[in-house]
mmCIF file of C-alpha atoms in Angstrom:
data_model
loop_
_atom_site.group_PDB
_atom_site.id
_atom_site.type_symbol
_atom_site.label_atom_id
_atom_site.label_comp_id
_atom_site.label_asym_id
_atom_site.label_seq_id
_atom_site.Cartn_x
_atom_site.Cartn_y
_atom_site.Cartn_z
ATOM 1 C CA MET A 1 0.000 0.000 0.000
ATOM 2 C CA PHE A 2 1.222 3.528 -0.776
ATOM 3 C CA LEU A 3 0.776 5.123 2.644
ATOM 4 C CA ILE A 4 1.737 8.614 1.484
ATOM 5 C CA ALA A 5 -1.462 8.878 -0.540
ATOM 6 C CA ILE A 6 -3.481 8.156 2.599
ATOM 7 C CA SER A 7 -1.829 10.948 4.573
ATOM 8 C CA ILE A 8 -2.500 13.729 2.058
ATOM 9 C CA PRO A 9 -4.940 16.038 3.870
ATOM 10 C CA ARG A 10 -5.858 18.182 0.873
ATOM 11 C CA CYS A 11 -6.466 16.512 -2.439
ATOM 12 C CA TYR A 12 -4.850 18.484 -5.230
ATOM 13 C CA GLY A 13 -7.609 17.265 -7.535
ATOM 14 C CA GLU A 14 -8.816 14.049 -9.007
ATOM 15 C CA LEU A 15 -10.645 12.793 -12.047
ATOM 16 C CA ASN A 16 -14.141 14.254 -12.287
ATOM 17 C CA LEU A 17 -16.210 12.050 -14.562
ATOM 18 C CA GLU A 18 -18.938 14.694 -14.921
ATOM 19 C CA ARG A 19 -16.587 17.378 -16.278
ATOM 20 C CA PRO A 20 -15.776 17.549 -20.011
ATOM 21 C CA LEU A 21 -12.282 16.533 -20.999
ATOM 22 C CA PRO A 22 -10.031 18.846 -23.036
ATOM 23 C CA GLY A 23 -11.304 18.897 -26.594
ATOM 24 C CA GLY A 24 -14.949 18.800 -25.501
ATOM 25 C CA GLU A 25 -15.175 15.033 -24.981
ATOM 26 C CA MET A 26 -16.921 13.568 -21.952
ATOM 27 C CA ALA A 27 -15.129 11.024 -19.810
ATOM 28 C CA ASN A 28 -16.417 7.488 -19.829
ATOM 29 C CA ALA A 29 -18.706 7.016 -16.812
ATOM 30 C CA ILE A 30 -16.953 3.739 -15.925
ATOM 31 C CA GLU A 31 -13.732 4.393 -14.034
ATOM 32 C CA ARG A 32 -11.357 1.436 -14.390
ATOM 33 C CA ARG A 33 -8.647 2.665 -12.044
ATOM 34 C CA ALA A 34 -8.262 0.648 -8.875
ATOM 35 C CA SER A 35 -6.477 3.392 -6.949
ATOM 36 C CA ARG A 36 -7.080 7.075 -6.325
ATOM 37 C CA ARG A 37 -5.174 9.596 -8.456
ATOM 38 C CA PHE A 38 -3.761 12.843 -7.133
ATOM 39 C CA THR A 39 -3.045 15.773 -9.427
ATOM 40 C CA MET A 40 0.489 16.887 -8.544
ATOM 41 C CA THR A 41 3.057 18.794 -10.531
ATOM 42 C CA LEU A 42 6.408 17.520 -9.301
ATOM 43 C CA PRO A 43 9.779 17.502 -11.070
ATOM 44 C CA LEU A 44 11.077 14.110 -12.213
ATOM 45 C CA THR A 45 14.394 12.756 -13.365
ATOM 46 C CA ILE A 46 13.648 9.651 -15.407
ATOM 47 C CA ARG A 47 16.345 7.080 -16.073
ATOM 48 C CA THR A 48 16.063 4.638 -18.956
ATOM 49 C CA GLY A 49 18.193 1.589 -19.632
ATOM 50 C CA GLY A 50 19.204 0.673 -16.075
ATOM 51 C CA PRO A 51 21.540 2.316 -13.558
ATOM 52 C CA ASP A 52 23.912 3.677 -16.233
ATOM 53 C CA GLY A 53 21.146 4.716 -18.631
ATOM 54 C CA ASP A 54 20.205 8.106 -19.995
ATOM 55 C CA GLU A 55 18.564 10.612 -17.683
ATOM 56 C CA ARG A 56 15.696 12.774 -18.900
ATOM 57 C CA GLN A 57 13.729 15.515 -17.175
ATOM 58 C CA GLY A 58 9.968 15.687 -16.829
ATOM 59 C CA GLN A 59 7.188 16.594 -14.456
ATOM 60 C CA THR A 60 4.220 14.703 -13.119
ATOM 61 C CA ARG A 61 0.647 15.551 -13.971
ATOM 62 C CA ASP A 62 -0.987 12.990 -11.710
ATOM 63 C CA VAL A 63 0.189 10.182 -9.462
ATOM 64 C CA SER A 64 -1.294 7.117 -7.765
ATOM 65 C CA PHE A 65 0.429 4.285 -5.980
ATOM 66 C CA ARG A 66 0.052 2.105 -9.104
ATOM 67 C CA GLY A 67 1.129 4.570 -11.754
ATOM 68 C CA LEU A 68 1.618 8.099 -12.964
ATOM 69 C CA TYR A 69 1.182 10.355 -15.943
ATOM 70 C CA PHE A 70 4.076 12.670 -16.651
ATOM 71 C CA LEU A 71 5.088 15.211 -19.249
ATOM 72 C CA ALA A 72 8.467 15.250 -20.993
ATOM 73 C CA ASP A 73 10.077 16.476 -24.193
ATOM 74 C CA ALA A 74 11.877 13.163 -24.770
ATOM 75 C CA ASP A 75 10.596 10.110 -26.619
ATOM 76 C CA PHE A 76 9.744 6.972 -24.674
ATOM 77 C CA GLU A 77 8.664 3.619 -26.070
ATOM 78 C CA PRO A 78 5.659 1.706 -24.688
ATOM 79 C CA GLY A 79 6.870 -1.424 -22.914
ATOM 80 C CA SER A 80 10.227 0.070 -21.935
ATOM 81 C CA ALA A 81 11.410 0.054 -18.324
ATOM 82 C CA ILE A 82 12.155 3.294 -16.490
ATOM 83 C CA GLU A 83 13.342 4.300 -13.047
ATOM 84 C CA PHE A 84 12.637 7.617 -11.369
ATOM 85 C CA ILE A 85 12.788 9.293 -7.993
ATOM 86 C CA LEU A 86 9.643 11.050 -6.903
ATOM 87 C CA THR A 87 10.037 13.651 -4.156
ATOM 88 C CA LEU A 88 6.918 14.426 -2.170
ATOM 89 C CA PRO A 89 7.443 17.841 -0.578
ATOM 90 C CA ARG A 90 6.744 18.687 3.052
ATOM 91 C CA GLU A 91 3.576 20.540 2.012
ATOM 92 C CA ILE A 92 2.104 17.178 1.022
ATOM 93 C CA THR A 93 3.590 14.908 3.689
ATOM 94 C CA LEU A 94 3.209 17.384 6.584
ATOM 95 C CA ALA A 95 6.697 16.329 7.677
ATOM 96 C CA GLY A 96 9.954 16.435 5.707
ATOM 97 C CA ASP A 97 10.442 15.698 2.021
ATOM 98 C CA VAL A 98 9.911 12.020 1.174
ATOM 99 C CA HIS A 99 11.950 10.471 -1.654
ATOM 100 C CA ILE A 100 10.581 7.389 -3.385
ATOM 101 C CA ARG A 101 12.506 5.410 -6.013
ATOM 102 C CA CYS A 102 10.069 3.856 -8.475
ATOM 103 C CA PHE A 103 10.571 1.195 -11.123
ATOM 104 C CA ALA A 104 7.934 1.361 -13.832
ATOM 105 C CA GLU A 105 6.942 0.373 -17.348
ATOM 106 C CA ILE A 106 5.811 2.815 -20.027
ATOM 107 C CA ILE A 107 2.219 2.005 -20.972
ATOM 108 C CA ARG A 108 1.267 4.816 -23.327
ATOM 109 C CA VAL A 109 2.905 7.784 -25.076
ATOM 110 C CA GLU A 110 0.853 10.540 -26.681
ATOM 111 C CA PRO A 111 1.420 14.053 -28.031
ATOM 112 C CA HIS A 112 0.808 16.770 -25.424
ATOM 113 C CA ASN A 113 1.256 20.523 -26.094
ATOM 114 C CA GLY A 114 4.350 20.076 -28.258
ATOM 115 C CA GLY A 115 5.889 17.494 -25.907
ATOM 116 C CA ARG A 116 4.864 14.021 -24.817
ATOM 117 C CA GLY A 117 2.378 12.769 -22.243
ATOM 118 C CA ILE A 118 3.514 9.432 -20.828
ATOM 119 C CA ALA A 119 1.525 6.954 -18.760
ATOM 120 C CA ALA A 120 3.556 4.484 -16.719
ATOM 121 C CA ARG A 121 2.628 1.601 -14.435
ATOM 122 C CA ILE A 122 4.674 1.422 -11.241
ATOM 123 C CA ASP A 123 5.893 -2.142 -10.728
ATOM 124 C CA ARG A 124 7.685 -1.548 -7.428
ATOM 125 C CA TYR A 125 8.978 1.273 -5.278
ATOM 126 C CA GLU A 126 11.162 1.873 -2.258
ATOM 127 C CA PHE A 127 11.403 4.720 0.191
ATOM 128 C CA LEU A 128 14.855 6.245 0.269
ATOM 129 C CA PRO A 129 16.464 7.246 3.561
ATOM 130 C CA THR A 130 16.340 10.928 4.367
ATOM 131 C CA ALA A 131 19.566 12.907 4.627
ATOM 132 C CA ALA A 132 20.584 13.589 8.221
#
């Protein structure tokens, strides 16, 4: 279980199935997600190709304990493995910053405002120790 999501006192937003989507489309009334999403804009450094792989910059659009959607200018391939460190700031955790290393798989890549919108499924994660 992703306990950080439980401790967020103020939701930064979530999917509203009654609100039109960008482009005037309505969301499907059946929500297939098994976990709650939180709209958060956080910086990301995404690593591809293992520990010595390329690093790319991006930022989250929304996050859940099972996945995330992020924006980046780089190309990613569906099915490829990525690693990233997500830092939840003290404003969210109500304590200090929390760093979480996530290992994920790219599920979908789509054009988004001149860049790319990328959906990834988190396969596993680990909390990193805080600096003393």
